[in-house]
């Protein structure tokens, strides 16, 4: 029996048209579309409701708002909209804590607001990897085409109010629903002209934000000015306030119960109590790391390997993006407004028949104290002999970093990752004090491709002095995880069909980045949102 002061019994006792688990880019977008069409939608969110939590921390990094011992605590993480859970790196035998959202809006509440389309080539990926490792499970094509997705890209751009004054000139055949954005500031415009003279094709990164006075482009923390167009602001709140959807925050779904080919119950923990919800259709959007874990844990006599797992692929084919930073130096300090993710170019997205990825302005570097703390933790974890020297010279290193960062602008290199079945995420029984375990390694062919992309980008920016800050080889960030419940036409080689419904179940859908059969080479947020709108249209046509 659920106490009345915890959840309204009417929420528990009714059968919902749709139960959406997770309120990030996929979950909030599809829930909004369904609620707007008159469907009864219930959102279940493990984290806090950031609009109702009086202790929520916005406008700065958690690490800058609380003392060091406190910002490591679970409550502080929840109040900052971040996941406190650690992930066990099986190969490196150490815990990871990637920057993942936890709370309304999910990871979109922390994202850098870049919402960019995948390319037509991303929907036929294998032809652009001529030297692919034969063990890769990269498919020839997606079960849908770019032409099928393009109208949903436009709808998602309009919905999230994506702005871009200078679209990518390499996408001339595409039409966009962009709003205008401010012109490039002088130094960024000068860099763009330099890239043009080098024969490249710079453009303004498409950003999902409202251009308000004092906007600081809150990357990696919650926005305090309401300018970030995340899933909470754009979809979840309107679904609740305008279309009757209901949200239950602080509600962790622990398993799904199924009878035959239908999920019949959603079992959760809320305020220490067990609670059961029922719905005609269940939509998972917990993210590519946590959605497969829920399915794996939902075992029964009928489903001994967990739900939707007749293929054995739930949790497998884990991909991420290889992320590198490249510092480009100037004779005078770069103004802070340079870091607004303004300039990007895609000349190496497909180059000489090989796919690589996107190069774009990074945004604000984390504060120096965070970088120093991260370095010290890494040295402690690896038991490095350099640790005593680092501690003794920490102040000097910090002084140097402050000046280093001031003299440079930063580009991000987003390299495409490829799927392999043995790269996977699974439920850990707690032997290392964690509940999520990841097995992931970079193949030799991928390492060579990362190296080529780095070399081409550095050469493109010459003769400007540059310095590579390599991150691609480091798993700890797990940036843009995807692929762990891929969609496809064959139930033997995929988990979902082309409408994102589980092959094994008639009322279970997945709309986070789990469904990707390939990772693409650019930010996945817009593709997740556009696909959620596509799946919503399919569901509404069926019901």
Short mmCIF file of C-alpha atoms in Angstrom, two decimals:
data_model
loop_
_atom_site.label_atom_id
_atom_site.label_comp_id
_atom_site.label_asym_id
_atom_site.label_seq_id
_atom_site.Cartn_x
_atom_site.Cartn_y
_atom_site.Cartn_z
CA UNK A 1 0.00 0.00 0.00
CA UNK A 2 1.43 3.38 -1.03
CA UNK A 3 0.95 6.15 1.53
CA UNK A 4 -1.28 8.91 0.19
CA UNK A 5 1.24 11.58 1.06
CA UNK A 6 3.78 10.05 -1.34
CA UNK A 7 1.87 9.45 -4.57
CA UNK A 8 -1.74 10.22 -5.37
CA UNK A 9 -3.55 6.83 -5.47
CA UNK A 10 -5.21 7.92 -8.71
CA UNK A 11 -1.80 7.91 -10.38
CA UNK A 12 -1.08 4.37 -9.19
CA UNK A 13 -4.49 2.87 -9.75
CA UNK A 14 -5.22 3.95 -13.32
CA UNK A 15 -3.96 2.36 -16.50
CA UNK A 16 -2.03 4.95 -18.49
CA UNK A 17 -1.95 5.10 -22.26
CA UNK A 18 1.81 5.57 -22.10
CA UNK A 19 4.32 5.29 -19.28
CA UNK A 20 7.54 7.08 -20.23
CA UNK A 21 10.55 6.12 -18.09
CA UNK A 22 13.16 8.87 -18.25
CA UNK A 23 12.66 12.54 -19.12
CA UNK A 24 15.67 13.34 -21.28
CA UNK A 25 15.75 14.24 -24.96
CA UNK A 26 14.00 11.07 -26.13
CA UNK A 27 11.52 10.56 -23.29
CA UNK A 28 10.35 14.15 -22.83
CA UNK A 29 10.02 14.71 -26.59
CA UNK A 30 7.89 11.65 -27.27
CA UNK A 31 5.85 12.16 -24.09
CA UNK A 32 5.08 15.74 -25.09
CA UNK A 33 3.96 14.69 -28.58
CA UNK A 34 1.68 11.97 -27.18
CA UNK A 35 0.20 14.16 -24.44
CA UNK A 36 -0.42 16.97 -26.94
CA UNK A 37 -2.43 14.48 -29.01
CA UNK A 38 -4.68 13.79 -26.01
CA UNK A 39 -3.08 10.63 -24.66
CA UNK A 40 -2.74 9.97 -20.92
CA UNK A 41 0.99 10.12 -20.28
CA UNK A 42 2.84 9.33 -17.05
CA UNK A 43 6.52 10.29 -16.74
CA UNK A 44 8.66 8.41 -14.22
CA UNK A 45 11.98 10.09 -13.36
CA UNK A 46 14.64 8.71 -11.04
CA UNK A 47 16.09 12.13 -10.27
CA UNK A 48 14.70 15.37 -8.87
CA UNK A 49 12.16 17.69 -10.44
CA UNK A 50 14.46 20.66 -10.97
CA UNK A 51 11.50 23.06 -11.14
CA UNK A 52 10.23 22.05 -7.70
CA UNK A 53 13.43 21.28 -5.81
CA UNK A 54 14.31 24.29 -3.60
CA UNK A 55 17.87 23.01 -3.19
CA UNK A 56 18.59 22.80 -6.91
CA UNK A 57 21.98 24.23 -7.91
CA UNK A 58 22.09 26.20 -11.16
CA UNK A 59 24.46 28.49 -12.98
CA UNK A 60 27.77 26.88 -12.06
CA UNK A 61 29.60 23.60 -11.76
CA UNK A 62 28.67 21.58 -8.70
CA UNK A 63 32.35 21.53 -7.77
CA UNK A 64 32.37 25.33 -7.58
CA UNK A 65 29.25 25.62 -5.45
CA UNK A 66 30.07 23.15 -2.66
CA UNK A 67 33.24 22.30 -0.69
CA UNK A 68 35.19 19.32 -2.01
CA UNK A 69 33.97 16.76 0.59
CA UNK A 70 30.35 17.79 0.03
CA UNK A 71 30.29 17.85 -3.75
CA UNK A 72 31.09 14.16 -3.76
CA UNK A 73 27.86 13.33 -1.94
CA UNK A 74 24.78 11.84 -3.56
CA UNK A 75 22.44 14.62 -2.43
CA UNK A 76 24.66 17.32 -3.94
CA UNK A 77 24.82 15.44 -7.24
CA UNK A 78 21.03 15.08 -7.34
CA UNK A 79 20.55 18.77 -6.59
CA UNK A 80 22.91 19.60 -9.47
CA UNK A 81 20.98 17.38 -11.90
CA UNK A 82 23.84 14.90 -12.16
CA UNK A 83 24.06 11.16 -11.74
CA UNK A 84 25.96 10.01 -8.66
CA UNK A 85 26.29 6.39 -9.81
CA UNK A 86 29.71 5.05 -10.65
CA UNK A 87 30.47 2.67 -13.50
CA UNK A 88 33.05 -0.10 -13.23
CA UNK A 89 35.60 -0.20 -16.06
CA UNK A 90 36.25 -3.94 -16.28
CA UNK A 91 39.43 -3.74 -18.37
CA UNK A 92 41.06 -0.91 -16.39
CA UNK A 93 39.70 -2.24 -13.06
CA UNK A 94 38.63 1.16 -11.81
CA UNK A 95 35.43 3.16 -11.27
CA UNK A 96 34.26 5.82 -13.72
CA UNK A 97 31.84 8.66 -13.14
CA UNK A 98 30.87 10.19 -16.49
CA UNK A 99 28.93 13.43 -16.67
CA UNK A 100 25.36 12.11 -16.98
CA UNK A 101 22.13 13.88 -16.14
CA UNK A 102 19.82 12.72 -13.38
CA UNK A 103 16.62 14.68 -12.97
CA UNK A 104 14.03 16.26 -15.19
CA UNK A 105 15.52 16.92 -18.60
CA UNK A 106 18.07 14.13 -18.15
CA UNK A 107 21.44 14.80 -19.74
CA UNK A 108 19.91 17.51 -21.95
CA UNK A 109 19.82 19.71 -18.82
CA UNK A 110 23.64 19.59 -18.89
CA UNK A 111 24.28 19.54 -22.63
CA UNK A 112 26.07 22.19 -24.66
CA UNK A 113 22.94 22.85 -26.76
CA UNK A 114 24.40 21.78 -30.12
CA UNK A 115 21.59 20.13 -32.09
CA UNK A 116 22.92 19.00 -35.43
CA UNK A 117 21.61 16.49 -37.93
CA UNK A 118 23.25 13.25 -38.86
CA UNK A 119 24.29 13.11 -42.51
CA UNK A 120 22.72 10.97 -45.27
CA UNK A 121 25.92 8.90 -45.20
CA UNK A 122 25.24 8.02 -41.57
CA UNK A 123 22.24 5.99 -42.67
CA UNK A 124 24.45 3.80 -44.91
CA UNK A 125 27.48 3.58 -42.64
CA UNK A 126 29.41 0.51 -43.70
CA UNK A 127 30.27 1.74 -47.19
CA UNK A 128 32.31 4.58 -45.64
CA UNK A 129 34.61 2.36 -43.58
CA UNK A 130 36.72 0.55 -46.19
CA UNK A 131 39.29 -0.73 -43.66
CA UNK A 132 36.79 -1.85 -41.04
CA UNK A 133 37.72 -4.55 -38.54
CA UNK A 134 35.87 -7.69 -39.73
CA UNK A 135 34.61 -8.26 -36.19
CA UNK A 136 32.65 -5.00 -36.18
CA UNK A 137 28.86 -5.35 -36.24
CA UNK A 138 28.43 -2.12 -38.22
CA UNK A 139 25.42 -2.66 -40.53
CA UNK A 140 25.23 -1.82 -44.19
CA UNK A 141 22.38 0.60 -43.52
CA UNK A 142 19.86 1.75 -40.95
CA UNK A 143 16.31 0.37 -41.30
CA UNK A 144 15.20 3.94 -42.09
CA UNK A 145 16.65 6.50 -44.51
CA UNK A 146 17.77 10.09 -44.16
CA UNK A 147 14.85 11.15 -46.38
CA UNK A 148 12.45 9.54 -43.90
CA UNK A 149 14.09 11.43 -41.04
CA UNK A 150 14.51 14.83 -42.66
CA UNK A 151 10.96 16.12 -41.98
CA UNK A 152 11.37 15.10 -38.35
CA UNK A 153 14.71 16.89 -38.19
CA UNK A 154 12.92 20.07 -39.29
CA UNK A 155 10.18 19.51 -36.71
CA UNK A 156 12.72 18.96 -33.94
CA UNK A 157 14.69 22.06 -34.97
CA UNK A 158 11.50 24.09 -34.79
CA UNK A 159 10.37 22.54 -31.50
CA UNK A 160 13.70 23.17 -29.76
CA UNK A 161 14.07 26.61 -31.36
CA UNK A 162 17.46 25.82 -32.85
CA UNK A 163 19.19 28.96 -34.12
CA UNK A 164 21.88 29.24 -36.77
CA UNK A 165 22.65 32.24 -38.97
CA UNK A 166 25.27 30.49 -41.12
CA UNK A 167 24.20 26.91 -41.98
CA UNK A 168 26.72 24.32 -43.08
CA UNK A 169 27.53 25.09 -46.74
CA UNK A 170 28.21 21.37 -47.30
CA UNK A 171 24.50 20.67 -46.69
CA UNK A 172 23.20 22.77 -49.60
CA UNK A 173 20.62 20.17 -50.59
CA UNK A 174 18.95 20.26 -47.14
CA UNK A 175 16.38 22.71 -45.77
CA UNK A 176 16.33 23.71 -42.11
CA UNK A 177 13.92 25.21 -39.60
CA UNK A 178 16.57 27.39 -37.96
CA UNK A 179 15.90 30.66 -36.23
CA UNK A 180 18.39 33.52 -36.76
CA UNK A 181 21.28 33.90 -34.35
CA UNK A 182 23.68 36.78 -33.67
CA UNK A 183 26.52 37.38 -36.08
CA UNK A 184 29.94 35.94 -35.32
CA UNK A 185 32.05 38.21 -33.09
CA UNK A 186 35.16 39.68 -34.68
CA UNK A 187 37.71 37.09 -33.57
CA UNK A 188 35.46 34.16 -34.49
CA UNK A 189 34.68 35.75 -37.86
CA UNK A 190 38.41 36.16 -38.47
CA UNK A 191 38.96 32.48 -37.72
CA UNK A 192 36.09 31.55 -40.04
CA UNK A 193 37.68 33.61 -42.84
CA UNK A 194 40.99 31.89 -42.20
CA UNK A 195 39.32 28.48 -42.57
CA UNK A 196 37.68 29.59 -45.82
CA UNK A 197 41.06 30.65 -47.22
CA UNK A 198 42.32 27.17 -46.36
CA UNK A 199 39.58 25.74 -48.58
CA UNK A 200 37.38 24.62 -45.69
CA UNK A 201 33.68 25.30 -45.13
CA UNK A 202 33.05 26.81 -41.67
CA UNK A 203 29.54 27.43 -40.37
CA UNK A 204 27.76 28.53 -37.20
CA UNK A 205 27.06 25.61 -34.84
CA UNK A 206 23.26 25.15 -34.56
CA UNK A 207 22.32 25.87 -30.94
CA UNK A 208 19.10 25.18 -29.04
CA UNK A 209 18.88 28.29 -26.89
CA UNK A 210 17.03 31.55 -26.48
CA UNK A 211 19.51 34.42 -26.83
CA UNK A 212 18.93 36.30 -23.58
CA UNK A 213 21.09 38.96 -21.97
CA UNK A 214 23.82 37.53 -19.76
CA UNK A 215 23.62 34.01 -21.20
CA UNK A 216 26.75 32.09 -20.18
CA UNK A 217 26.10 29.01 -22.30
CA UNK A 218 25.84 26.68 -19.31
CA UNK A 219 27.69 23.60 -20.48
CA UNK A 220 27.86 20.71 -18.00
CA UNK A 221 25.60 22.36 -15.42
CA UNK A 222 22.00 23.51 -15.01
CA UNK A 223 21.03 26.80 -16.65
CA UNK A 224 20.03 29.60 -14.25
CA UNK A 225 18.68 32.07 -16.81
CA UNK A 226 16.22 29.93 -18.73
CA UNK A 227 18.04 30.32 -22.03
CA UNK A 228 18.98 26.65 -22.53
CA UNK A 229 16.32 24.86 -24.55
CA UNK A 230 16.54 21.46 -22.94
CA UNK A 231 13.98 18.66 -22.78
CA UNK A 232 12.63 19.86 -19.41
CA UNK A 233 11.88 23.37 -20.66
CA UNK A 234 10.72 22.58 -24.19
CA UNK A 235 8.76 19.35 -23.74
CA UNK A 236 8.28 18.11 -20.17
CA UNK A 237 6.86 21.29 -18.64
CA UNK A 238 4.45 22.00 -21.53
CA UNK A 239 3.32 18.36 -21.46
CA UNK A 240 2.45 18.74 -17.78
CA UNK A 241 1.07 22.29 -17.72
CA UNK A 242 -0.73 22.37 -21.05
CA UNK A 243 -1.57 18.77 -21.93
CA UNK A 244 -2.29 16.95 -18.67
CA UNK A 245 0.76 14.70 -18.43
CA UNK A 246 1.82 13.64 -14.92
CA UNK A 247 5.35 13.43 -13.52
CA UNK A 248 6.52 11.29 -10.59
CA UNK A 249 10.09 12.35 -9.70
CA UNK A 250 12.48 10.52 -7.35
CA UNK A 251 11.02 7.28 -8.70
CA UNK A 252 13.50 4.56 -9.71
CA UNK A 253 12.08 1.83 -11.92
CA UNK A 254 13.67 -1.45 -10.85
CA UNK A 255 12.06 -3.99 -13.19
CA UNK A 256 9.36 -4.62 -15.77
CA UNK A 257 6.95 -7.51 -15.51
CA UNK A 258 5.70 -9.17 -18.70
CA UNK A 259 3.00 -11.70 -19.55
CA UNK A 260 3.44 -13.23 -22.96
CA UNK A 261 4.25 -10.47 -25.42
CA UNK A 262 3.16 -7.55 -23.27
CA UNK A 263 4.70 -5.62 -20.41
CA UNK A 264 2.04 -5.65 -17.72
CA UNK A 265 3.63 -3.82 -14.78
CA UNK A 266 6.30 -1.23 -14.07
CA UNK A 267 7.83 -1.85 -10.64
CA UNK A 268 9.55 1.07 -8.95
CA UNK A 269 10.93 2.41 -5.68
CA UNK A 270 9.64 5.78 -4.49
CA UNK A 271 10.57 7.25 -1.10
CA UNK A 272 11.67 3.80 0.07
CA UNK A 273 8.36 2.18 -0.91
CA UNK A 274 7.60 -0.33 -3.64
CA UNK A 275 5.06 0.95 -6.12
CA UNK A 276 3.59 -0.62 -9.25
CA UNK A 277 2.27 1.26 -12.29
CA UNK A 278 0.36 -0.09 -15.28
CA UNK A 279 0.17 1.22 -18.81
CA UNK A 280 -0.95 0.12 -22.24
CA UNK A 281 2.43 1.03 -23.71
CA UNK A 282 5.82 1.39 -22.02
CA UNK A 283 8.51 3.71 -23.41
CA UNK A 284 12.07 3.48 -22.12
CA UNK A 285 14.34 6.52 -22.28
CA UNK A 286 16.84 6.05 -19.44
CA UNK A 287 19.87 6.41 -21.72
CA UNK A 288 22.03 3.90 -23.54
CA UNK A 289 23.76 2.79 -20.33
CA UNK A 290 20.73 2.33 -18.10
CA UNK A 291 17.96 1.22 -20.46
CA UNK A 292 19.67 -2.13 -21.18
CA UNK A 293 20.33 -2.66 -17.47
CA UNK A 294 16.62 -2.40 -16.71
CA UNK A 295 15.85 -4.96 -19.41
CA UNK A 296 18.60 -7.30 -18.18
CA UNK A 297 17.23 -7.16 -14.64
CA UNK A 298 13.67 -7.91 -15.75
CA UNK A 299 14.16 -11.65 -15.86
CA UNK A 300 11.48 -14.29 -15.48
CA UNK A 301 10.88 -17.91 -16.39
CA UNK A 302 9.63 -16.77 -19.79
CA UNK A 303 12.49 -14.29 -20.23
CA UNK A 304 15.56 -15.81 -18.52
CA UNK A 305 17.95 -13.38 -20.26
CA UNK A 306 15.77 -10.38 -19.53
CA UNK A 307 13.16 -8.61 -21.61
CA UNK A 308 13.56 -7.93 -25.34
CA UNK A 309 16.72 -10.04 -25.34
CA UNK A 310 16.02 -13.05 -27.56
CA UNK A 311 18.89 -11.86 -29.77
CA UNK A 312 21.25 -11.67 -26.78
CA UNK A 313 22.19 -8.13 -27.88
CA UNK A 314 20.71 -6.07 -25.05
CA UNK A 315 23.64 -4.13 -23.62
CA UNK A 316 25.98 -5.07 -26.48
CA UNK A 317 27.33 -2.93 -29.34
CA UNK A 318 28.10 -0.13 -26.89
CA UNK A 319 29.41 2.93 -28.70
CA UNK A 320 30.45 6.38 -27.61
CA UNK A 321 32.12 9.31 -29.34
CA UNK A 322 35.86 9.70 -29.27
CA UNK A 323 36.30 13.28 -28.05
CA UNK A 324 39.54 15.25 -28.37
CA UNK A 325 40.25 18.89 -27.58
CA UNK A 326 42.57 20.96 -29.73
CA UNK A 327 43.89 24.27 -28.42
CA UNK A 328 44.54 26.94 -31.04
CA UNK A 329 46.70 29.84 -29.86
CA UNK A 330 46.54 33.53 -30.53
CA UNK A 331 48.91 36.43 -29.90
CA UNK A 332 46.32 37.98 -27.60
CA UNK A 333 43.91 36.27 -25.18
CA UNK A 334 40.73 34.92 -26.73
CA UNK A 335 37.66 36.81 -25.48
CA UNK A 336 35.26 34.79 -23.42
CA UNK A 337 32.62 35.07 -26.11
CA UNK A 338 34.87 33.00 -28.40
CA UNK A 339 33.85 29.95 -26.44
CA UNK A 340 30.21 30.06 -27.51
CA UNK A 341 30.50 27.02 -29.79
CA UNK A 342 30.38 29.31 -32.80
CA UNK A 343 32.59 27.85 -35.53
CA UNK A 344 32.42 24.32 -36.89
CA UNK A 345 33.41 22.54 -40.08
CA UNK A 346 32.59 19.13 -41.55
CA UNK A 347 35.16 18.86 -44.33
CA UNK A 348 36.48 15.63 -42.82
CA UNK A 349 33.10 14.10 -41.99
CA UNK A 350 33.58 11.97 -45.09
CA UNK A 351 37.04 12.45 -46.59
CA UNK A 352 38.54 10.35 -49.38
CA UNK A 353 35.83 7.73 -48.89
CA UNK A 354 36.41 7.39 -45.11
CA UNK A 355 34.18 8.76 -42.35
CA UNK A 356 35.73 10.67 -39.46
CA UNK A 357 33.61 13.30 -37.67
CA UNK A 358 32.91 16.93 -36.82
CA UNK A 359 35.24 19.73 -35.72
CA UNK A 360 33.60 22.51 -33.70
CA UNK A 361 34.27 25.15 -31.07
CA UNK A 362 34.27 23.54 -27.65
CA UNK A 363 32.69 26.07 -25.32
CA UNK A 364 33.95 27.09 -21.89
CA UNK A 365 36.80 25.09 -20.40
CA UNK A 366 36.04 23.77 -16.92
CA UNK A 367 37.49 25.86 -14.07
CA UNK A 368 41.15 25.21 -13.29
CA UNK A 369 40.38 23.86 -9.81
CA UNK A 370 38.21 21.14 -11.38
CA UNK A 371 40.95 20.13 -13.79
CA UNK A 372 43.50 19.99 -10.97
CA UNK A 373 41.17 17.90 -8.84
CA UNK A 374 40.54 15.56 -11.75
CA UNK A 375 44.28 15.16 -12.39
CA UNK A 376 44.90 14.37 -8.72
CA UNK A 377 42.13 11.75 -8.66
CA UNK A 378 43.56 10.15 -11.80
CA UNK A 379 47.04 10.01 -10.28
CA UNK A 380 45.65 8.51 -7.08
CA UNK A 381 43.62 5.91 -8.98
CA UNK A 382 46.60 4.84 -11.08
CA UNK A 383 48.96 5.04 -8.07
CA UNK A 384 51.27 7.21 -10.12
CA UNK A 385 54.76 7.99 -8.83
CA UNK A 386 54.14 11.54 -10.09
CA UNK A 387 51.48 12.18 -7.39
CA UNK A 388 53.80 13.62 -4.66
CA UNK A 389 55.38 16.02 -7.18
CA UNK A 390 51.95 17.09 -8.40
CA UNK A 391 50.73 17.84 -4.89
CA UNK A 392 53.87 19.84 -4.14
CA UNK A 393 53.58 21.93 -7.30
CA UNK A 394 49.78 22.10 -7.62
CA UNK A 395 49.65 25.89 -7.17
CA UNK A 396 52.29 26.46 -9.85
CA UNK A 397 50.53 24.08 -12.26
CA UNK A 398 47.25 25.90 -11.62
CA UNK A 399 48.90 29.27 -12.35
CA UNK A 400 50.25 27.92 -15.64
CA UNK A 401 46.89 26.43 -16.67
CA UNK A 402 45.06 29.69 -16.05
CA UNK A 403 47.35 31.49 -18.46
CA UNK A 404 47.41 28.63 -20.92
CA UNK A 405 43.62 28.58 -21.18
CA UNK A 406 43.45 32.37 -21.57
CA UNK A 407 45.70 32.34 -24.63
CA UNK A 408 43.82 29.63 -26.52
CA UNK A 409 40.53 28.89 -28.15
CA UNK A 410 39.40 25.28 -28.25
CA UNK A 411 38.01 22.97 -30.87
CA UNK A 412 36.33 19.64 -30.21
CA UNK A 413 37.03 16.71 -32.48
CA UNK A 414 34.09 14.30 -32.41
CA UNK A 415 35.26 11.02 -33.92
CA UNK A 416 32.76 8.34 -34.91
CA UNK A 417 32.91 5.10 -32.95
CA UNK A 418 32.02 1.69 -34.42
CA UNK A 419 29.95 -1.10 -32.81
CA UNK A 420 31.36 -4.40 -31.61
CA UNK A 421 29.25 -6.98 -29.82
CA UNK A 422 31.84 -7.50 -27.10
CA UNK A 423 31.78 -3.81 -26.17
CA UNK A 424 28.97 -3.91 -23.67
CA UNK A 425 27.31 -2.67 -20.51
CA UNK A 426 25.77 -5.00 -17.95
CA UNK A 427 24.48 -5.15 -14.40
CA UNK A 428 27.22 -5.62 -11.84
CA UNK A 429 26.29 -7.46 -8.66
CA UNK A 430 28.20 -4.98 -6.54
CA UNK A 431 31.55 -6.67 -6.13
CA UNK A 432 33.23 -3.29 -6.71
CA UNK A 433 30.69 -1.11 -4.98
CA UNK A 434 29.04 -0.21 -8.30
CA UNK A 435 25.98 -1.45 -10.14
CA UNK A 436 26.99 -0.83 -13.74
CA UNK A 437 29.91 -2.54 -15.47
CA UNK A 438 31.36 -1.67 -18.87
CA UNK A 439 33.64 -3.76 -21.06
CA UNK A 440 35.01 -1.60 -23.85
CA UNK A 441 38.20 -1.46 -25.89
CA UNK A 442 39.40 0.48 -28.92
CA UNK A 443 40.49 -1.65 -31.88
CA UNK A 444 43.68 -1.01 -33.83
CA UNK A 445 41.78 0.16 -36.91
CA UNK A 446 39.87 2.68 -34.78
CA UNK A 447 43.05 3.98 -33.17
CA UNK A 448 44.57 4.57 -36.60
CA UNK A 449 41.47 6.46 -37.75
CA UNK A 450 41.57 8.63 -34.62
CA UNK A 451 45.20 9.46 -35.40
CA UNK A 452 44.43 10.40 -39.01
CA UNK A 453 41.58 12.69 -37.98
CA UNK A 454 43.84 14.45 -35.49
CA UNK A 455 46.56 14.94 -38.10
CA UNK A 456 44.17 16.30 -40.74
CA UNK A 457 42.63 18.79 -38.32
CA UNK A 458 45.98 20.07 -37.04
CA UNK A 459 47.17 20.47 -40.63
CA UNK A 460 43.97 22.35 -41.54
CA UNK A 461 44.55 24.87 -38.74
CA UNK A 462 48.23 25.48 -39.53
CA UNK A 463 50.21 27.71 -39.41
CA UNK A 464 48.39 28.66 -36.20
CA UNK A 465 50.11 27.02 -33.23
CA UNK A 466 48.01 24.20 -31.82
CA UNK A 467 48.23 21.70 -28.98
CA UNK A 468 46.28 18.46 -28.86
CA UNK A 469 44.63 17.63 -25.53
CA UNK A 470 43.83 13.96 -26.22
CA UNK A 471 40.72 12.52 -24.62
CA UNK A 472 39.58 9.98 -27.23
CA UNK A 473 41.62 7.18 -25.73
CA UNK A 474 40.13 7.74 -22.27
CA UNK A 475 36.93 5.85 -21.51
CA UNK A 476 36.06 7.74 -18.34
CA UNK A 477 33.84 10.33 -20.05
CA UNK A 478 31.76 7.82 -22.05
CA UNK A 479 30.58 10.75 -24.16
CA UNK A 480 27.33 10.23 -26.10
CA UNK A 481 26.90 6.53 -25.27
CA UNK A 482 24.68 4.72 -27.77
CA UNK A 483 23.86 1.46 -29.51
CA UNK A 484 23.02 -0.93 -26.68
CA UNK A 485 19.50 -1.81 -27.97
CA UNK A 486 19.95 -1.28 -31.69
CA UNK A 487 17.06 -1.21 -34.15
CA UNK A 488 16.94 -3.19 -37.39
CA UNK A 489 14.80 -5.41 -39.58
CA UNK A 490 16.15 -8.78 -38.41
CA UNK A 491 15.21 -9.89 -34.86
CA UNK A 492 18.34 -12.06 -34.78
CA UNK A 493 20.68 -9.08 -35.18
CA UNK A 494 18.72 -6.30 -33.47
CA UNK A 495 16.61 -5.60 -30.39
CA UNK A 496 14.05 -3.20 -31.88
CA UNK A 497 12.18 -2.90 -35.16
CA UNK A 498 12.29 0.21 -37.33
CA UNK A 499 9.60 1.88 -35.22
CA UNK A 500 11.67 1.32 -32.07
CA UNK A 501 9.36 -1.38 -30.72
CA UNK A 502 11.01 -4.43 -29.16
CA UNK A 503 10.88 -7.40 -31.51
CA UNK A 504 9.85 -9.63 -28.60
CA UNK A 505 7.12 -7.46 -27.07
CA UNK A 506 4.13 -5.66 -28.52
CA UNK A 507 4.00 -2.66 -26.20
CA UNK A 508 7.63 -1.85 -25.32
CA UNK A 509 9.48 0.98 -27.09
CA UNK A 510 12.94 2.54 -26.61
CA UNK A 511 13.65 6.11 -27.76
CA UNK A 512 17.01 7.09 -26.23
CA UNK A 513 20.34 6.64 -28.05
CA UNK A 514 20.23 2.90 -27.33
CA UNK A 515 18.55 2.40 -30.71
CA UNK A 516 21.49 3.67 -32.82
CA UNK A 517 23.05 0.92 -35.00
CA UNK A 518 25.97 3.31 -35.68
CA UNK A 519 27.10 6.35 -33.74
CA UNK A 520 27.51 8.96 -36.46
CA UNK A 521 30.17 11.60 -36.11
CA UNK A 522 28.25 14.49 -34.60
CA UNK A 523 26.19 15.34 -31.53
CA UNK A 524 23.27 12.86 -31.24
CA UNK A 525 20.72 15.12 -29.46
CA UNK A 526 18.78 16.24 -32.54
CA UNK A 527 18.62 12.72 -33.98
CA UNK A 528 17.23 11.42 -30.67
CA UNK A 529 14.57 14.15 -30.61
CA UNK A 530 13.66 13.76 -34.28
CA UNK A 531 13.35 10.00 -33.94
CA UNK A 532 11.13 10.41 -30.86
CA UNK A 533 8.76 12.53 -32.97
CA UNK A 534 8.81 9.87 -35.69
CA UNK A 535 7.95 7.10 -33.23
CA UNK A 536 5.20 9.27 -31.71
CA UNK A 537 3.60 9.66 -35.14
CA UNK A 538 3.71 5.90 -35.61
CA UNK A 539 2.10 5.26 -32.23
CA UNK A 540 -0.64 7.81 -32.83
CA UNK A 541 -1.37 6.27 -36.22
CA UNK A 542 -1.78 2.87 -34.53
CA UNK A 543 -4.01 4.13 -31.71
#
